[in-house]
Amino acid sequence: MIATLPAVIFGIIRFGAQAVGVLALSLSSAMAWELIMNIISKKKITIGDLDAALIGLVFGMMLPATSPWWLVITGTFVAVVIGKIIFGGIGANPFNPALIGMAFLMLSWKVFFDFDAAYINYEFNFTALAPLAALKFQGPSAIADFFPLSDLIMGKQVGAIGTTFGLGLILGGVYLILKGYIRWEIPVSFIAGIIVTALGFSMANPDIYAGPGIHLFSGYTLFGAFFLATENSSSPSNRIPMLLYGFFAAVMIILLRHIGVYADGPILAI
């Protein structure tokens, strides 16, 4: 949770009070769902381990600041109750619970994840377009001047609350690695997979496919590399499987972006 702070604080500054509301509701409702399930099942109260809080925080970071309240609590219900509790609680989940909640919302209410429409009433001092959506529907040549890499790294893009500030996500990820909370293999192979696959597509047809830069520093990519793919229970624990898992998750992301109907891909790919 400490590692998310650079990206979270930046998101709050960028998107304002609505971002605070979404994050607070996501975190608190995730803990509430776990508490309710503890009481119903007559088991030990487990919200003190902060796992539900972490799920809620990570989930909230992936939402637009304009998300309605019912979308947030529906998502945290799916994440905590279906993604975690019914499999036996912490450490028993086969998939990242926050991703289960997000996948459910994206498949059910795709309209809320149109970031261009979500922030139509906001005023920004940069091109207020979601880079990956612009890339998918306009092509690399049409958007080349709108999204310099320096702007993307510093968060000058629209997107989810906690996923736009590339530098903050990298700092948080490095902190997690140095503290030993995650291993380096998955993030490194994940980033390598993005670069190699995107570069391959770009070299094959640069008129249709963009290079690695925009793929790496926009959307959920860096958030996925450090905070989603590395979730303990749902990721491998040995070096070679970790390297394969990270690399091929990234390959799947680029395939989804180029061939699938969604502009982004980490939620479903991971």
Short mmCIF file of C-alpha atoms in Angstrom, two decimals:
data_model
loop_
_atom_site.label_atom_id
_atom_site.label_comp_id
_atom_site.label_asym_id
_atom_site.label_seq_id
_atom_site.Cartn_x
_atom_site.Cartn_y
_atom_site.Cartn_z
CA MET A 1 0.00 0.00 0.00
CA ILE A 2 2.95 2.30 0.68
CA ALA A 3 4.30 1.50 -2.79
CA THR A 4 1.09 2.76 -4.41
CA LEU A 5 1.32 6.20 -2.78
CA PRO A 6 3.22 8.06 -5.53
CA ALA A 7 0.66 7.00 -8.15
CA VAL A 8 -2.31 7.44 -5.80
CA ILE A 9 -1.33 10.94 -4.67
CA PHE A 10 -0.68 11.97 -8.26
CA GLY A 11 -4.09 10.61 -9.29
CA ILE A 12 -5.81 12.56 -6.53
CA ILE A 13 -4.04 15.76 -7.56
CA ARG A 14 -4.88 15.16 -11.22
CA PHE A 15 -8.52 14.09 -10.87
CA GLY A 16 -9.56 15.83 -7.67
CA ALA A 17 -12.13 15.06 -4.99
CA GLN A 18 -13.96 12.50 -7.12
CA ALA A 19 -10.82 10.37 -7.12
CA VAL A 20 -10.69 10.54 -3.31
CA GLY A 21 -14.30 9.38 -3.15
CA VAL A 22 -13.78 6.43 -5.47
CA LEU A 23 -10.62 5.27 -3.67
CA ALA A 24 -12.16 5.66 -0.21
CA LEU A 25 -15.33 3.80 -1.19
CA SER A 26 -13.38 1.05 -2.91
CA LEU A 27 -11.07 0.45 0.04
CA SER A 28 -13.77 0.64 2.70
CA SER A 29 -16.35 -1.45 0.82
CA ALA A 30 -13.78 -4.18 0.15
CA MET A 31 -13.10 -4.40 3.89
CA ALA A 32 -16.84 -4.31 4.60
CA TRP A 33 -17.54 -7.23 2.25
CA GLU A 34 -14.86 -9.32 3.96
CA LEU A 35 -16.19 -8.41 7.41
CA ILE A 36 -19.73 -9.37 6.37
CA MET A 37 -18.53 -12.71 4.99
CA ASN A 38 -16.54 -13.37 8.18
CA ILE A 39 -19.68 -12.78 10.26
CA ILE A 40 -21.96 -14.84 7.99
CA SER A 41 -19.55 -17.79 7.94
CA LYS A 42 -18.84 -17.43 11.68
CA LYS A 43 -15.11 -17.30 11.09
CA LYS A 44 -12.34 -15.21 12.60
CA ILE A 45 -12.46 -11.54 11.62
CA THR A 46 -9.64 -11.12 9.10
CA ILE A 47 -9.82 -7.50 7.96
CA GLY A 48 -6.95 -6.69 10.32
CA ASP A 49 -4.47 -8.35 7.95
CA LEU A 50 -5.25 -5.51 5.47
CA ASP A 51 -5.49 -7.90 2.51
CA ALA A 52 -9.03 -6.73 1.74
CA ALA A 53 -7.86 -3.14 2.10
CA LEU A 54 -5.09 -3.79 -0.41
CA ILE A 55 -7.55 -5.40 -2.84
CA GLY A 56 -9.84 -2.41 -2.50
CA LEU A 57 -7.02 0.06 -3.02
CA VAL A 58 -5.63 -1.71 -6.08
CA PHE A 59 -9.13 -2.09 -7.48
CA GLY A 60 -9.93 1.59 -6.94
CA MET A 61 -6.73 2.65 -8.67
CA MET A 62 -7.94 0.94 -11.85
CA LEU A 63 -11.22 2.88 -11.97
CA PRO A 64 -11.90 6.27 -13.55
CA ALA A 65 -12.51 9.05 -11.04
CA THR A 66 -16.05 9.44 -12.40
CA SER A 67 -17.14 5.89 -11.48
CA PRO A 68 -20.62 5.80 -9.88
CA TRP A 69 -20.88 4.44 -6.34
CA TRP A 70 -22.78 1.30 -7.33
CA LEU A 71 -20.08 0.34 -9.84
CA VAL A 72 -17.44 0.56 -7.13
CA ILE A 73 -19.24 -1.57 -4.55
CA THR A 74 -20.34 -4.12 -7.15
CA GLY A 75 -16.74 -4.49 -8.24
CA THR A 76 -15.39 -4.87 -4.72
CA PHE A 77 -18.09 -7.46 -3.96
CA VAL A 78 -16.97 -9.54 -6.95
CA ALA A 79 -13.29 -9.03 -6.09
CA VAL A 80 -13.49 -9.92 -2.40
CA VAL A 81 -16.37 -12.38 -2.18
CA ILE A 82 -16.06 -14.20 -5.52
CA GLY A 83 -12.39 -13.57 -6.24
CA LYS A 84 -11.08 -14.35 -2.76
CA ILE A 85 -13.44 -15.53 0.00
CA ILE A 86 -15.19 -18.42 -1.78
CA PHE A 87 -11.82 -19.96 -2.63
CA GLY A 88 -10.81 -20.04 1.02
CA GLY A 89 -9.49 -16.58 1.78
CA ILE A 90 -6.02 -15.09 1.65
CA GLY A 91 -3.52 -17.16 -0.28
CA ALA A 92 -6.08 -19.55 -1.78
CA ASN A 93 -7.30 -17.45 -4.72
CA PRO A 94 -6.34 -18.80 -8.18
CA PHE A 95 -6.57 -15.34 -9.79
CA ASN A 96 -5.83 -11.83 -8.62
CA PRO A 97 -9.09 -10.81 -6.85
CA ALA A 98 -8.90 -7.18 -7.99
CA LEU A 99 -8.61 -8.38 -11.60
CA ILE A 100 -11.67 -10.60 -11.22
CA GLY A 101 -13.67 -7.57 -10.08
CA MET A 102 -12.33 -5.40 -12.89
CA ALA A 103 -12.91 -8.03 -15.58
CA PHE A 104 -16.52 -8.39 -14.41
CA LEU A 105 -17.11 -4.64 -14.64
CA MET A 106 -15.39 -4.25 -18.00
CA LEU A 107 -17.39 -7.06 -19.55
CA SER A 108 -20.67 -5.85 -18.02
CA TRP A 109 -20.42 -2.06 -18.23
CA LYS A 110 -17.77 -1.25 -20.81
CA VAL A 111 -19.12 2.28 -21.27
CA PHE A 112 -17.74 3.43 -17.89
CA PHE A 113 -14.20 2.62 -19.03
CA ASP A 114 -14.28 4.97 -21.99
CA PHE A 115 -11.82 7.41 -20.43
CA ASP A 116 -12.32 10.01 -23.16
CA ALA A 117 -16.01 10.25 -22.27
CA ALA A 118 -15.42 9.89 -18.52
CA TYR A 119 -13.34 13.06 -18.31
CA ILE A 120 -15.19 15.16 -20.87
CA ASN A 121 -16.05 17.79 -18.23
CA TYR A 122 -12.48 18.02 -16.92
CA GLU A 123 -9.96 20.60 -18.06
CA PHE A 124 -6.38 19.44 -18.55
CA ASN A 125 -3.27 21.20 -19.81
CA PHE A 126 -2.48 18.34 -22.20
CA THR A 127 -4.21 16.29 -24.90
CA ALA A 128 -7.22 14.87 -23.06
CA LEU A 129 -7.35 11.56 -24.92
CA ALA A 130 -6.67 8.03 -23.75
CA PRO A 131 -3.47 7.17 -25.66
CA LEU A 132 -4.27 3.52 -26.37
CA ALA A 133 -7.81 4.27 -27.57
CA ALA A 134 -6.46 6.99 -29.87
CA LEU A 135 -3.81 4.59 -31.13
CA LYS A 136 -6.30 1.82 -31.83
CA PHE A 137 -8.79 3.93 -33.74
CA GLN A 138 -6.54 6.53 -35.39
CA GLY A 139 -3.22 4.79 -35.90
CA PRO A 140 0.33 5.70 -34.86
CA SER A 141 0.94 8.41 -37.45
CA ALA A 142 -2.18 10.37 -36.47
CA ILE A 143 -1.23 10.57 -32.78
CA ALA A 144 2.57 10.72 -32.99
CA ASP A 145 2.76 14.36 -31.89
CA PHE A 146 0.10 14.14 -29.15
CA PHE A 147 1.81 11.73 -26.76
CA PRO A 148 5.56 12.25 -26.32
CA LEU A 149 7.07 9.63 -24.02
CA SER A 150 8.15 12.26 -21.50
CA ASP A 151 4.52 13.31 -21.07
CA LEU A 152 3.31 9.72 -20.68
CA ILE A 153 5.96 8.93 -18.08
CA MET A 154 5.00 12.04 -16.10
CA GLY A 155 1.29 11.25 -16.21
CA LYS A 156 0.08 13.68 -18.86
CA GLN A 157 -2.65 11.36 -20.10
CA VAL A 158 -6.19 10.45 -19.12
CA GLY A 159 -6.89 7.07 -17.61
CA ALA A 160 -7.63 5.33 -14.35
CA ILE A 161 -6.96 7.10 -11.05
CA GLY A 162 -3.77 5.28 -10.14
CA THR A 163 -2.34 4.09 -13.44
CA THR A 164 -1.36 7.20 -15.40
CA PHE A 165 1.80 8.28 -13.54
CA GLY A 166 4.45 6.03 -15.07
CA LEU A 167 7.34 7.32 -12.97
CA GLY A 168 5.38 6.84 -9.75
CA LEU A 169 4.51 3.26 -10.67
CA ILE A 170 8.13 2.48 -11.47
CA LEU A 171 9.26 3.96 -8.13
CA GLY A 172 6.62 1.93 -6.31
CA GLY A 173 7.64 -1.22 -8.16
CA VAL A 174 11.32 -0.75 -7.40
CA TYR A 175 10.42 -0.20 -3.74
CA LEU A 176 8.51 -3.51 -3.70
CA ILE A 177 11.46 -5.35 -5.24
CA LEU A 178 14.01 -3.81 -2.87
CA LYS A 179 11.84 -4.61 0.16
CA GLY A 180 11.42 -8.20 -1.02
CA TYR A 181 7.62 -8.09 -1.39
CA ILE A 182 7.86 -9.08 -5.05
CA ARG A 183 10.59 -10.72 -7.13
CA TRP A 184 12.20 -8.98 -10.11
CA GLU A 185 11.54 -11.81 -12.59
CA ILE A 186 7.89 -11.09 -13.35
CA PRO A 187 8.12 -7.29 -13.82
CA VAL A 188 11.30 -7.53 -15.89
CA SER A 189 10.04 -10.31 -18.15
CA PHE A 190 6.68 -8.54 -18.40
CA ILE A 191 8.28 -5.30 -19.57
CA ALA A 192 10.58 -7.24 -21.92
CA GLY A 193 7.56 -9.01 -23.40
CA ILE A 194 5.84 -5.68 -24.07
CA ILE A 195 8.94 -4.26 -25.74
CA VAL A 196 9.74 -7.32 -27.87
CA THR A 197 6.17 -7.96 -29.04
CA ALA A 198 5.30 -4.33 -29.75
CA LEU A 199 8.60 -3.85 -31.57
CA GLY A 200 7.95 -6.91 -33.69
CA PHE A 201 4.53 -5.64 -34.77
CA SER A 202 5.91 -2.16 -35.40
CA MET A 203 8.74 -3.44 -37.56
CA ALA A 204 6.32 -5.59 -39.55
CA ASN A 205 3.96 -2.68 -40.28
CA PRO A 206 4.83 0.73 -38.79
CA ASP A 207 1.85 2.36 -40.49
CA ILE A 208 -0.59 0.33 -38.39
CA TYR A 209 1.31 -0.59 -35.23
CA ALA A 210 3.12 1.76 -32.84
CA GLY A 211 6.46 1.12 -31.21
CA PRO A 212 6.95 -0.09 -27.62
CA GLY A 213 6.98 3.33 -25.95
CA ILE A 214 3.28 4.12 -25.98
CA HIS A 215 2.41 0.53 -25.07
CA LEU A 216 4.72 0.54 -22.09
CA PHE A 217 3.87 3.92 -20.57
CA SER A 218 0.10 4.13 -21.07
CA GLY A 219 -2.96 2.19 -20.00
CA TYR A 220 -2.60 -0.41 -17.25
CA THR A 221 0.80 -1.69 -18.44
CA LEU A 222 3.18 -0.58 -15.69
CA PHE A 223 0.51 -1.08 -13.04
CA GLY A 224 0.12 -4.62 -14.35
CA ALA A 225 3.85 -5.26 -14.33
CA PHE A 226 4.41 -4.32 -10.68
CA PHE A 227 1.06 -4.56 -8.88
CA LEU A 228 -1.17 -7.04 -10.75
CA ALA A 229 0.91 -9.80 -12.31
CA THR A 230 2.97 -10.12 -9.11
CA GLU A 231 0.06 -10.96 -6.79
CA ASN A 232 1.43 -13.72 -4.58
CA SER A 233 -1.24 -16.39 -4.70
CA SER A 234 -1.95 -16.24 -8.44
CA SER A 235 1.62 -16.00 -9.78
CA PRO A 236 4.40 -18.62 -10.06
CA SER A 237 7.04 -18.96 -7.36
CA ASN A 238 9.99 -20.43 -9.30
CA ARG A 239 12.30 -18.44 -11.58
CA ILE A 240 11.69 -20.01 -15.00
CA PRO A 241 7.88 -20.13 -14.61
CA MET A 242 7.95 -16.50 -13.39
CA LEU A 243 9.91 -15.41 -16.45
CA LEU A 244 7.56 -17.27 -18.78
CA TYR A 245 4.47 -16.00 -16.98
CA GLY A 246 5.52 -12.35 -17.16
CA PHE A 247 6.70 -12.53 -20.75
CA PHE A 248 3.66 -14.30 -22.18
CA ALA A 249 1.21 -12.17 -20.20
CA ALA A 250 2.80 -9.20 -21.99
CA VAL A 251 2.59 -10.95 -25.36
CA MET A 252 -1.12 -11.52 -24.74
CA ILE A 253 -1.59 -7.84 -23.89
CA ILE A 254 -0.17 -6.68 -27.22
CA LEU A 255 -2.24 -9.28 -29.08
CA LEU A 256 -5.39 -8.06 -27.32
CA ARG A 257 -4.57 -4.45 -28.16
CA HIS A 258 -3.89 -5.16 -31.82
CA ILE A 259 -6.46 -7.85 -32.54
CA GLY A 260 -9.08 -7.67 -29.77
CA VAL A 261 -11.96 -5.24 -29.35
CA TYR A 262 -10.47 -3.55 -26.26
CA ALA A 263 -7.95 -0.74 -26.54
CA ASP A 264 -6.11 -2.04 -23.46
CA GLY A 265 -5.40 -5.60 -22.37
CA PRO A 266 -3.70 -6.25 -18.98
CA ILE A 267 -6.92 -6.93 -17.05
CA LEU A 268 -7.90 -9.87 -19.26
CA ALA A 269 -4.41 -10.97 -20.27
CA ILE A 270 -3.06 -11.45 -16.75
#
